XYZ file of C-alpha atoms in Angstrom:
776
model
C -0.090 -0.123 0.051
C 1.546 3.384 -0.990
C 1.605 6.099 1.334
C -0.633 9.184 0.873
C 0.921 12.255 -0.676
C -0.282 14.302 2.112
C 2.260 12.762 4.369
C 4.910 13.067 1.814
C 7.152 15.625 3.113
C 9.391 16.083 6.144
C 9.895 19.219 8.088
C 11.779 21.951 6.463
C 15.688 22.186 6.749
C 15.281 24.838 9.436
C 13.336 22.239 11.791
C 10.693 23.370 14.287
C 10.581 26.820 15.657
C 9.843 25.995 19.248
C 12.642 23.355 19.287
C 14.973 26.084 18.006
C 14.153 28.547 20.605
C 14.565 25.875 23.357
C 17.956 24.702 21.946
C 21.052 25.464 23.796
C 22.886 26.035 20.775
C 21.602 29.694 20.519
C 24.176 31.989 22.165
C 23.800 35.240 20.846
C 20.894 37.361 20.193
C 22.071 38.246 16.490
C 21.652 34.450 15.772
C 18.175 34.498 16.867
C 17.349 37.336 14.637
C 19.169 35.800 11.519
C 17.587 32.341 11.954
C 14.021 33.344 12.775
C 13.594 36.348 10.299
C 12.569 33.902 7.707
C 11.945 30.860 9.564
C 9.621 28.353 7.491
C 6.947 28.729 9.991
C 6.538 32.329 9.113
C 7.004 31.880 5.468
C 4.101 29.411 5.419
C 1.873 32.023 7.053
C 2.735 35.006 4.718
C -0.575 36.532 3.654
C -1.649 39.765 1.931
C -1.839 42.553 4.380
C -2.717 45.828 2.569
C -1.823 47.837 -0.350
C 0.136 51.017 0.046
C -1.814 53.954 -0.209
C -1.627 57.443 -1.123
C -2.196 59.287 2.208
C -1.266 62.863 3.508
C -1.137 64.081 7.143
C -1.374 67.591 8.339
C 1.260 67.615 10.832
C -0.280 70.653 12.644
C -3.412 69.036 13.173
C -1.643 65.991 14.212
C -0.066 67.860 17.127
C -3.204 69.599 18.071
C -5.319 66.270 18.030
C -2.427 64.690 20.098
C -2.941 67.013 22.873
C -6.556 65.829 23.281
C -6.379 62.262 22.227
C -3.503 60.357 23.560
C -2.408 57.227 21.554
C -5.627 56.215 19.731
C -5.043 53.406 17.323
C -6.949 55.066 14.697
C -5.411 58.432 15.064
C -3.923 58.733 11.524
C -7.291 57.642 10.076
C -9.301 60.509 11.628
C -6.797 63.103 10.726
C -5.797 61.636 7.240
C -7.716 61.475 3.953
C -7.122 59.206 0.866
C -6.864 60.627 -2.560
C -5.951 57.573 -4.551
C -3.304 55.148 -5.033
C 0.434 56.446 -5.013
C 1.121 55.242 -8.849
C -0.933 55.583 -11.914
C 1.307 53.143 -13.819
C 3.010 49.993 -13.896
C 5.258 49.812 -10.450
C 8.564 48.501 -11.959
C 10.775 48.852 -9.022
C 10.694 48.564 -5.131
C 13.606 48.725 -2.843
C 14.108 49.098 0.890
C 16.536 50.996 2.566
C 19.405 49.664 4.722
C 17.190 49.596 7.973
C 14.076 48.430 6.323
C 12.073 51.499 7.550
C 11.422 53.155 4.004
C 10.401 51.717 0.785
C 11.252 53.297 -2.616
C 9.165 52.603 -5.760
C 9.504 53.643 -9.349
C 6.836 53.615 -11.989
C 5.664 54.115 -15.750
C 4.036 57.252 -14.240
C 7.550 58.781 -13.813
C 6.945 59.226 -10.224
C 9.469 58.103 -7.432
C 7.457 57.318 -4.141
C 9.004 57.056 -0.799
C 6.649 55.118 1.578
C 7.116 54.394 5.322
C 7.194 50.820 6.621
C 5.769 51.552 9.988
C 2.846 53.644 8.760
C 2.130 51.877 5.531
C 1.708 55.612 4.187
C 3.248 57.556 1.380
C 5.800 60.120 2.856
C 7.147 61.604 -0.610
C 6.185 61.538 -4.154
C 8.599 63.025 -6.735
C 8.017 64.145 -10.065
C 11.169 62.776 -11.562
C 11.134 64.622 -15.076
C 11.849 61.481 -16.571
C 10.038 61.093 -20.017
C 9.648 57.395 -19.967
C 8.953 54.634 -17.468
C 11.363 54.424 -14.557
C 12.810 50.744 -14.360
C 14.859 51.224 -11.226
C 14.894 53.263 -8.107
C 17.337 52.994 -5.042
C 18.238 54.848 -1.969
C 22.199 55.824 -1.909
C 23.962 54.342 0.819
C 25.319 56.238 3.902
C 23.181 59.676 2.979
C 20.710 59.278 6.000
C 18.236 58.167 3.299
C 18.286 61.646 1.763
C 19.756 61.014 -1.558
C 17.799 58.585 -4.138
C 18.701 57.555 -7.700
C 16.464 56.556 -10.641
C 17.098 54.915 -13.968
C 14.521 55.161 -16.772
C 13.538 54.261 -20.568
C 14.599 57.998 -21.469
C 18.243 56.585 -21.015
C 18.883 58.848 -18.134
C 20.176 58.382 -14.691
C 18.884 60.971 -12.064
C 19.675 61.851 -8.228
C 17.257 63.560 -5.918
C 17.696 65.118 -2.499
C 14.772 64.569 -0.479
C 15.783 67.010 2.081
C 14.617 69.764 -0.512
C 11.154 68.513 -0.482
C 8.586 70.647 1.729
C 5.612 68.294 1.126
C 4.591 65.185 -0.526
C 1.398 66.624 -2.048
C 0.687 66.598 -5.868
C 1.657 69.782 -7.526
C 4.370 70.691 -4.730
C 6.755 67.740 -5.258
C 8.615 68.664 -8.318
C 12.197 69.436 -7.520
C 15.306 69.583 -9.800
C 17.576 66.784 -9.711
C 20.663 67.220 -7.861
C 22.439 65.170 -10.488
C 21.640 64.104 -14.091
C 23.470 61.928 -16.308
C 22.501 61.668 -19.995
C 25.221 59.578 -21.325
C 23.503 56.376 -22.319
C 21.802 56.035 -25.650
C 19.274 53.298 -24.875
C 17.118 52.456 -21.936
C 18.524 52.086 -18.373
C 17.256 49.009 -16.805
C 19.093 48.622 -13.663
C 21.126 50.455 -11.135
C 23.688 49.365 -8.451
C 25.058 50.980 -5.361
C 27.978 49.695 -3.162
C 27.110 49.095 0.530
C 29.171 52.064 2.405
C 29.731 54.264 -0.562
C 27.682 57.397 -1.101
C 29.584 58.687 -3.994
C 29.088 56.294 -6.840
C 26.080 54.664 -8.523
C 26.365 52.226 -11.636
C 23.880 52.031 -14.450
C 23.184 49.173 -16.925
C 21.776 50.046 -20.169
C 20.517 48.368 -23.366
C 23.113 50.203 -25.152
C 25.433 47.500 -24.287
C 27.578 49.678 -21.575
C 27.656 49.612 -17.966
C 28.676 53.322 -16.740
C 30.065 54.648 -13.397
C 28.681 57.771 -12.146
C 30.942 59.526 -9.400
C 28.925 62.488 -7.757
C 32.339 63.882 -6.774
C 33.579 64.279 -10.346
C 30.324 66.104 -11.471
C 26.488 66.192 -11.217
C 25.904 66.164 -14.875
C 27.021 63.998 -17.938
C 27.760 64.831 -20.563
C 29.417 68.224 -19.647
C 28.321 71.311 -21.463
C 29.570 71.364 -24.962
C 30.354 67.675 -25.314
C 28.285 64.779 -26.687
C 27.602 61.589 -24.720
C 29.907 59.724 -26.913
C 32.708 61.590 -25.397
C 31.803 60.778 -21.741
C 34.495 58.823 -19.928
C 32.072 56.806 -17.800
C 32.060 53.423 -19.538
C 33.131 50.855 -17.098
C 32.233 47.877 -19.176
C 31.811 47.937 -22.845
C 29.626 45.115 -23.872
C 28.617 46.225 -27.495
C 30.276 43.169 -29.042
C 29.981 40.921 -25.952
C 27.184 38.747 -26.627
C 27.345 35.029 -27.451
C 24.781 32.866 -29.304
C 26.153 29.822 -27.612
C 29.103 28.808 -25.636
C 31.075 27.686 -28.603
C 30.590 31.066 -30.418
C 32.862 34.091 -29.819
C 31.344 36.955 -28.572
C 30.090 39.410 -31.497
C 26.523 40.960 -30.874
C 25.579 43.857 -28.620
C 24.793 42.551 -25.041
C 21.898 44.839 -24.288
C 22.435 44.878 -20.124
C 19.195 44.019 -18.257
C 20.552 43.775 -14.765
C 23.724 44.350 -12.711
C 24.440 43.664 -8.883
C 27.411 44.503 -6.584
C 28.184 42.021 -3.910
C 27.636 43.313 -0.448
C 30.305 41.172 1.059
C 33.069 41.763 -1.601
C 32.133 44.964 -3.238
C 34.810 44.580 -5.926
C 32.678 41.740 -7.685
C 30.279 42.958 -10.112
C 27.634 40.676 -11.918
C 25.923 41.412 -15.298
C 23.429 39.764 -17.225
C 21.409 40.793 -20.613
C 20.588 39.535 -23.941
C 22.234 36.235 -24.028
C 22.149 33.366 -21.760
C 25.171 34.032 -19.622
C 25.795 35.979 -16.440
C 29.381 37.479 -16.135
C 31.354 38.074 -13.012
C 33.969 40.908 -12.967
C 36.446 42.150 -10.354
C 36.372 45.918 -10.607
C 39.996 46.058 -9.611
C 40.946 44.323 -12.553
C 39.074 46.341 -15.092
C 40.711 48.918 -17.398
C 40.321 52.710 -16.400
C 36.861 54.345 -17.497
C 36.514 55.004 -21.318
C 34.352 56.747 -23.728
C 32.154 55.196 -26.118
C 33.522 56.623 -29.146
C 35.472 53.717 -30.057
C 34.150 50.176 -29.455
C 36.421 48.054 -27.380
C 36.547 44.297 -26.793
C 34.588 43.110 -23.560
C 37.264 42.692 -20.630
C 38.033 39.226 -19.552
C 35.675 38.331 -16.719
C 36.639 36.024 -13.689
C 33.338 33.846 -14.285
C 30.727 32.713 -16.683
C 27.520 31.463 -15.211
C 24.859 29.242 -17.255
C 22.930 26.168 -17.020
C 24.554 23.862 -19.304
C 21.139 23.080 -20.965
C 21.030 26.701 -21.964
C 24.299 27.088 -23.136
C 23.953 25.930 -26.698
C 20.657 27.648 -27.298
C 20.719 30.218 -30.182
C 17.102 31.447 -30.028
C 17.146 35.236 -29.728
C 14.388 35.285 -27.129
C 16.486 33.686 -24.632
C 18.114 36.223 -22.162
C 18.647 37.178 -18.538
C 16.116 39.689 -16.782
C 17.833 39.537 -13.510
C 20.979 38.696 -11.611
C 21.846 38.969 -8.077
C 24.398 37.991 -5.251
C 23.116 36.252 -2.253
C 23.212 38.000 1.016
C 26.446 36.140 1.993
C 27.938 36.731 -1.436
C 28.509 33.151 -1.951
C 25.682 32.345 -4.392
C 23.942 34.075 -7.174
C 20.451 33.754 -8.798
C 19.870 34.061 -12.527
C 16.138 34.680 -13.762
C 15.569 33.947 -17.478
C 13.048 35.181 -19.880
C 10.820 32.047 -20.897
C 12.679 29.940 -18.764
C 13.303 29.179 -14.922
C 15.295 30.730 -11.990
C 18.448 29.067 -11.301
C 21.112 29.190 -8.391
C 24.813 28.672 -8.770
C 28.046 29.255 -6.600
C 30.135 32.228 -6.885
C 33.491 30.830 -5.922
C 34.560 29.712 -9.276
C 37.981 28.635 -8.171
C 36.579 26.009 -5.763
C 36.768 22.388 -5.756
C 33.014 21.792 -5.053
C 31.861 24.109 -7.841
C 30.127 22.364 -10.902
C 31.897 23.659 -14.109
C 31.548 22.578 -17.844
C 33.200 23.232 -21.219
C 32.035 22.916 -24.847
C 33.202 19.353 -24.976
C 31.029 18.578 -22.007
C 27.956 20.113 -23.709
C 27.910 17.454 -26.592
C 29.351 14.538 -24.291
C 26.452 14.604 -22.089
C 24.299 12.992 -24.822
C 27.045 10.309 -25.853
C 27.234 6.794 -24.708
C 30.757 7.082 -23.370
C 32.225 6.444 -19.967
C 31.052 9.334 -17.669
C 32.669 11.072 -14.925
C 30.520 12.615 -12.011
C 30.816 16.398 -12.027
C 28.373 16.775 -8.900
C 29.319 18.983 -6.063
C 30.824 17.294 -2.958
C 29.500 17.839 0.734
C 31.415 19.826 2.810
C 33.278 17.682 5.417
C 31.633 17.156 8.661
C 33.088 19.064 11.552
C 34.749 16.862 14.375
C 32.701 15.834 17.373
C 33.365 13.999 20.284
C 31.585 11.816 23.181
C 27.910 12.471 23.232
C 27.802 14.401 19.958
C 29.131 11.288 18.159
C 26.248 9.290 19.424
C 23.917 12.040 18.746
C 24.999 12.442 15.177
C 24.803 8.736 14.699
C 21.120 8.506 15.963
C 20.298 11.512 13.752
C 22.058 10.010 10.649
C 20.020 6.661 11.198
C 16.671 8.576 11.584
C 17.527 10.591 8.325
C 18.474 7.420 6.386
C 15.083 5.804 7.473
C 13.186 8.988 6.237
C 15.021 9.096 2.772
C 14.121 5.457 2.369
C 10.480 6.081 2.926
C 10.601 9.183 0.801
C 12.030 7.075 -2.147
C 9.237 4.514 -1.707
C 6.862 7.479 -1.920
C 8.447 8.643 -5.118
C 8.250 5.296 -6.811
C 4.472 4.923 -5.661
C 4.059 8.553 -7.175
C 5.540 7.188 -10.645
C 3.256 4.302 -10.530
C 0.365 6.532 -9.919
C 1.329 9.362 -11.985
C 1.450 11.888 -9.375
C 4.659 13.409 -10.672
C 4.945 16.380 -8.785
C 4.924 14.863 -5.428
C 7.294 12.027 -6.336
C 9.876 14.765 -7.615
C 9.465 16.826 -4.557
C 10.360 13.520 -2.627
C 13.309 12.894 -4.727
C 14.529 16.542 -4.260
C 14.248 16.296 -0.408
C 16.259 12.986 -0.589
C 19.044 14.076 -2.991
C 19.800 17.771 -1.732
C 22.012 17.688 1.114
C 21.958 14.102 2.155
C 24.712 12.710 0.111
C 26.931 11.711 3.328
C 23.836 9.609 4.788
C 22.017 8.019 1.944
C 24.869 6.107 0.205
C 25.466 5.308 -3.647
C 22.996 2.561 -3.890
C 19.929 4.707 -2.701
C 21.246 7.825 -4.423
C 21.285 5.722 -7.760
C 17.718 4.626 -7.236
C 16.642 8.203 -6.424
C 18.194 9.623 -9.531
C 16.524 7.186 -11.713
C 13.255 7.575 -10.100
C 13.305 11.200 -10.359
C 14.534 11.069 -14.158
C 11.492 8.876 -14.682
C 8.938 11.357 -13.112
C 10.722 14.431 -14.884
C 10.032 12.427 -18.290
C 6.493 11.892 -17.552
C 5.812 15.530 -16.170
C 7.509 17.149 -19.213
C 7.730 20.757 -18.004
C 10.036 22.996 -19.383
C 13.428 21.609 -19.405
C 12.549 18.547 -17.417
C 14.053 16.407 -20.086
C 17.311 18.192 -19.736
C 17.093 17.626 -15.907
C 16.323 13.894 -16.614
C 19.519 13.632 -18.657
C 21.524 15.035 -16.078
C 19.935 12.688 -13.360
C 20.833 9.675 -15.749
C 24.273 10.706 -16.202
C 24.863 10.831 -12.466
C 23.312 7.639 -11.928
C 25.369 5.908 -14.904
C 28.408 7.408 -13.005
C 27.470 5.470 -9.935
C 26.502 2.433 -11.651
C 27.917 1.948 -15.211
C 25.800 -1.151 -15.632
C 22.414 0.414 -14.738
C 19.567 -0.623 -16.865
C 17.319 2.136 -15.650
C 19.723 4.796 -16.201
C 20.301 3.788 -19.912
C 16.638 3.156 -20.579
C 15.532 6.533 -19.054
C 18.240 8.194 -21.083
C 17.078 6.833 -24.205
C 13.515 8.187 -23.594
C 14.875 11.492 -22.684
C 17.105 11.662 -25.840
C 13.804 10.708 -27.739
C 12.202 13.601 -26.316
C 14.885 15.903 -27.302
C 14.862 14.624 -30.880
C 18.179 12.901 -30.619
C 17.170 9.628 -32.339
C 20.690 8.362 -33.218
C 21.866 9.030 -29.527
C 18.552 7.434 -28.149
C 19.191 4.296 -30.211
C 22.775 3.865 -28.763
C 21.304 3.876 -25.280
C 18.246 1.741 -26.095
C 20.620 -1.032 -27.528
C 22.654 -0.687 -24.354
C 19.839 -1.110 -22.236
C 18.446 -4.114 -24.164
C 21.971 -5.741 -23.794
C 21.622 -5.276 -20.024
C 18.121 -6.623 -19.831
C 17.591 -8.750 -22.901
C 14.080 -10.045 -21.705
C 12.626 -6.751 -21.396
C 9.891 -6.388 -24.215
C 9.554 -2.563 -23.679
C 13.109 -1.504 -24.449
C 13.081 -4.161 -27.475
C 10.299 -2.264 -28.883
C 11.682 0.848 -28.545
C 14.843 -0.154 -30.443
C 12.662 -1.349 -33.319
C 10.649 1.815 -33.074
C 13.739 3.983 -33.268
C 15.328 2.332 -36.184
C 12.133 2.360 -38.315
C 11.949 6.433 -37.302
C 15.523 6.588 -38.514
C 14.990 4.826 -41.667
C 11.949 6.830 -42.480
C 13.700 10.193 -41.834
C 16.632 9.230 -44.075
C 14.343 8.405 -46.804
C 12.325 11.769 -46.395
C 15.792 13.474 -46.462
C 16.778 11.909 -49.705
C 13.520 12.799 -51.150
C 13.817 16.587 -49.769
C 17.381 16.900 -51.340
C 16.037 15.621 -54.887
C 13.470 18.424 -54.423
C 15.800 21.186 -53.662
C 18.171 20.381 -56.350
C 15.181 20.732 -58.686
C 14.337 24.149 -57.344
C 17.807 25.646 -57.026
C 17.411 27.541 -60.395
C 14.432 29.432 -59.272
C 14.981 32.467 -57.258
C 13.328 32.665 -53.672
C 12.650 35.239 -51.275
C 12.699 36.079 -47.682
C 9.354 35.346 -45.928
C 7.895 38.669 -44.528
C 6.003 39.250 -41.339
C 2.819 39.613 -43.286
C 3.327 36.258 -45.078
C 3.312 34.819 -41.549
C 0.492 36.483 -40.159
C -1.570 35.870 -43.388
C -0.676 32.312 -43.556
C -3.181 29.721 -43.068
C -0.793 27.326 -41.365
C -1.533 26.474 -37.650
C 0.683 28.303 -35.192
C 2.440 24.960 -34.219
C 3.457 24.510 -37.680
C 5.336 27.927 -38.121
C 6.790 27.696 -34.512
C 10.146 25.918 -34.271
C 10.472 23.176 -31.528
C 12.613 23.923 -28.491
C 15.336 21.499 -29.298
C 14.884 21.072 -33.130
C 17.541 22.157 -35.778
C 15.002 24.563 -37.545
C 17.107 27.223 -39.296
C 14.793 30.094 -39.643
C 14.507 32.754 -37.022
C 12.271 35.932 -36.272
C 12.891 38.688 -33.773
C 10.371 41.122 -32.557
C 11.511 44.367 -31.065
C 8.906 46.635 -29.291
C 9.864 50.000 -28.093
C 8.110 52.827 -26.523
C 11.398 54.693 -25.951
C 11.615 58.307 -27.253
C 15.293 58.927 -26.140
C 18.237 59.848 -28.031
C 17.883 60.185 -31.837
C 14.418 58.655 -31.520
C 13.062 61.804 -29.840
C 13.718 63.439 -33.145
C 11.507 60.938 -35.357
C 8.510 62.069 -36.763
C 6.978 59.114 -35.549
C 7.010 59.276 -31.724
C 4.535 56.278 -30.900
C 5.310 52.809 -30.270
C 6.620 50.947 -33.089
C 7.241 47.138 -33.846
C 10.199 45.744 -35.933
C 10.326 42.545 -37.376
C 13.647 40.901 -38.449
C 13.592 37.685 -40.336
C 16.999 35.787 -40.678
C 18.615 32.502 -40.852
C 21.185 31.331 -38.449
C 24.047 31.635 -40.886
C 23.008 35.133 -41.823
C 22.840 36.056 -37.927
C 26.288 35.068 -37.471
C 27.440 37.860 -40.041
C 25.410 40.376 -37.823
C 27.140 43.477 -36.829
C 28.144 44.083 -33.270
C 25.682 46.543 -32.348
C 22.607 48.229 -34.056
C 22.854 51.334 -32.193
C 24.414 54.325 -34.205
C 26.681 55.439 -31.232
C 28.372 52.038 -30.817
C 31.562 52.953 -32.724
C 33.262 50.432 -34.752
C 36.147 47.988 -34.868
C 38.165 46.983 -37.709
C 36.989 43.706 -39.662
C 40.463 42.067 -39.790
C 41.128 42.418 -36.155
C 37.528 40.749 -35.642
C 38.489 37.840 -37.968
C 41.814 37.246 -36.196
C 40.007 37.353 -32.741
C 37.628 34.706 -34.024
C 39.846 32.345 -35.359
C 42.032 32.260 -32.085
C 38.716 32.372 -29.644
C 38.759 29.824 -27.051
C 35.392 29.185 -25.335
C 35.343 29.769 -21.562
C 34.702 27.184 -18.748
C 31.150 28.032 -17.327
C 29.648 27.408 -13.898
C 26.661 25.243 -14.015
C 23.480 25.366 -12.001
C 23.109 23.673 -8.646
C 19.431 24.178 -8.174
C 16.317 24.991 -10.135
C 13.145 26.702 -9.129
C 10.094 26.045 -11.191
C 6.326 27.112 -11.207
C 6.485 30.793 -12.203
C 6.154 32.063 -15.664
C 8.356 34.941 -16.988
C 7.704 35.943 -20.447
C 5.649 39.039 -20.280
C 8.234 41.700 -19.196
C 12.078 41.839 -19.167
C 12.467 43.331 -15.991
C 11.077 40.402 -13.428
C 13.324 39.696 -10.627
C 14.259 36.822 -8.576
C 15.492 37.486 -5.093
C 16.880 35.836 -2.012
C 14.825 36.238 1.261
C 16.202 36.289 4.580
C 19.643 37.654 5.862
C 21.210 34.380 5.014
C 19.231 33.833 1.807
C 17.594 30.909 2.816
C 14.696 31.168 0.556
C 14.053 32.308 -3.189
C 11.321 34.303 -4.546
C 9.938 35.444 -7.938
C 6.940 36.926 -9.532
C 5.147 35.304 -12.200
C 3.042 36.473 -15.223
C -0.226 34.957 -13.765
C -0.224 37.420 -10.905
C 1.077 34.984 -8.216
C 4.442 34.985 -6.659
C 6.390 31.984 -5.388
C 8.835 31.055 -2.653
C 11.147 28.267 -2.697
C 13.283 26.620 -0.079
C 16.820 27.426 -1.509
C 18.590 24.206 -0.672
C 15.989 21.769 -2.173
C 14.075 24.160 -4.489
C 11.017 22.934 -2.687
C 7.795 25.221 -2.966
C 7.006 26.960 0.349
C 4.205 29.342 -0.698
C 2.007 29.926 -4.015
C 1.905 33.576 -3.339
C 4.010 35.844 -2.111
C 9.229 38.134 6.885
C 7.524 41.452 5.662
C 7.787 41.596 1.857
C 6.758 44.303 -0.653
C 5.873 43.374 -4.176
C 4.874 45.276 -7.360
C 4.009 44.355 -10.767
C 1.988 45.314 -13.938
C -0.650 47.253 -11.813
C -0.177 50.352 -10.080
C -0.101 49.017 -6.575
C 2.431 48.042 -4.050
C 1.343 45.116 -1.905
C 2.545 44.364 1.690
C 2.776 40.766 2.783
C 3.248 39.657 6.283
C 3.042 36.215 8.346
C -0.289 36.825 9.933
C -2.226 33.817 8.188
C -4.380 31.920 10.913
C -2.926 28.695 9.652
C 0.095 27.651 7.573
C -0.130 27.239 3.788
C -1.161 23.795 2.949
C 0.974 23.877 -0.180
C 4.201 23.586 1.787
C 3.012 20.290 3.208
C 2.094 19.070 -0.383
C -1.567 18.452 0.666
C -3.788 16.762 -2.108
C -6.860 19.168 -1.142
C -8.412 21.735 -3.554
C -5.963 24.580 -2.593
C -3.067 22.328 -3.771
C -4.972 21.179 -6.927
C -5.380 24.836 -7.774
C -1.672 25.516 -7.318
C -0.592 22.628 -9.373
C -3.071 23.859 -12.075
C -1.596 27.317 -11.926
C 2.009 25.947 -12.137
C 1.078 23.567 -15.064
C -0.369 26.640 -16.955
C 2.683 28.485 -16.437
C 4.764 25.802 -17.726
C 2.638 25.696 -20.791
C 3.177 29.083 -21.542
C 6.871 28.859 -21.120
C 6.922 25.998 -23.529
C 5.123 28.227 -26.145
C 8.403 29.737 -26.672
C 9.097 32.733 -29.006
C 11.639 31.118 -31.332
C 9.937 32.312 -34.513
C 6.879 34.690 -33.765
C 5.398 35.404 -30.346
C 1.918 35.247 -31.667
C 0.228 35.903 -28.210
C 2.322 39.041 -27.446
C 0.983 40.556 -30.955
C -2.418 40.644 -29.341
C -1.084 42.742 -26.633
C 0.362 45.303 -29.039
C -2.909 46.129 -30.964
C -3.215 49.943 -31.016
C -6.459 51.308 -29.263
C -7.604 54.759 -28.926
C -5.887 56.575 -26.241
C -6.474 60.187 -25.036
C -3.338 62.190 -25.638
C -0.941 62.157 -22.872
C -2.188 58.958 -21.256
C -0.138 55.977 -20.446
C -0.460 53.020 -22.896
C -1.092 49.940 -20.968
C 1.536 47.717 -22.849
C 4.432 49.937 -21.763
C 5.423 47.244 -19.506
C 5.553 44.576 -22.043
C 8.499 42.565 -23.161
C 11.024 44.087 -25.699
């Protein structure tokens, strides 16, 4: 008899909060603060508290009333009046100050709002003067929260001094920026500040440059009489830094979407943009600041980061929307458009970091002896006496739990309860290598691979390939590992490699009828494909004399062919590509254009043509000699890349290119991300286990015009964290399934669903367009 899924999960890794408080291991107050701030018992009780509102208080009336009425709980409500929400456009950015007492927000309405955490009320609203969407707003460190900076779609970075504000009321909140930098030529997507440094801010832009603005050297850029091309503020020139795949040299412009500076090691700088690779730089090793008059080669970085299965994708829609360091600085999060969130180690020189090369990418599908590239467990600390007996007892209990979880996972596989089984395997495999032993680990890897192949969410097949290779490294003669590997390769369309594994599995289990039928089926498919290829080659040779033409956007839109026929499969060798570029920016040269409204550009091309693209399409990018570029390409050696160590699934990130993924807690014990379906998700960092299907005080913002506050005040814990089979869990699984379907409908050829959003409607002059938050 199989155990019900409702009893599937063990306690979270931080244990029971009562046991922790009673523990004698807690010796200092800071330890309690760190470990209880985001304890699982609090995370599971997070619930929506309120939306931040636009309230103003007459302070003179407040003082008068306080003399009459002392400490009434509803005092502020008596003397305040609500005049509407604080933003009238998408809220693209929210950030706390260092103490958590204030929250800053930036919006499509070009307002910068400052909110009080204690009162949940708006303190100041600044008319920034930006002419396009504000994508990022931050407090400048060590300025008593008086200085704030903003970056926007008008390609400008502005600084404001809150001490110059006399009121937060509308019409009285316009102040001149204390610093204004106009040196970018495309939208500014992200700002970074350094803890303890009030003098410098860094800005990442889609023009392919990351610039360093030092308030001590000037409060405007460019200086009077010069152009932005002459500004010597470029710290990173990535205008020829984007890579189509790991094997390709960098050629195209890397439109920067995100950047972050480590709080523990501020010399480390992380950037991500319009390709699949995040890059880690040491600012101490970078060349001096330069201008953008002449395009330079990207400086060498100290680390590349990308999940292996994404490193060979050539689809233009795959890119990073957010990169960030963990609070400890030891890990990073990467959030991809049309993809998932991934966790990676920062210490690229350490022995426990999983790395791979170009050869590893191709070798993972071949039937060759494998070597384990998994991370190793940290050595256990030395213990004596009673501690030894206690640890042995705990290890024995954990082993029993792991065996029970594997049994539950196997039952879930038989009953097609794939999600529950995968969660059980995750619990066993993450962090328990020293307890479970190779035999149980092998069994769990094979079971999880089978469950992933049945679930078929985005990239589940690639995760199954990883598990099969790990299982084969434990037991090279494993029938299950070879059999499930053949199934994974079939799902990826790699029939020749699938046949090799199927034959190997047949040799290991000659009497197994299922694998025998698979071998016959694959051979028949390969024979049919070879015959079709021969017929296609004959037809092509007959039509070579007839000139063809490139298919246009109108051809595709007017075609009667179903969408599935023109959309390329995720892992196929389909050659044609279409890019959609949608903008509302009116910065730079675009401001002088007669067409000032939104515009859509289609670019149809083949992969062979895309390799010959220019490095950057922006007119201010400068140029490099073709001869030097060719010489660089011939001697190019692909980098070694840090692979993922955890994946977080369930959300959907395709609608915007500013969606973030964040660490929660002072030690980053949890990971959170928003989703296109209006939910937000929290996962336990170590296991990838879903803790909460919504969004210990957390502020969220999105495509609506509100900021929402979440606090752990729910009367009962979320049953989702316990993997219940009740109606709430069914709703969550349904939402996750829908999100995965949206991710799988990738935009390799044409984002038909997105075109519906871009249909023009009648708008009153000067009003905001509701699609300005959409993906470019």
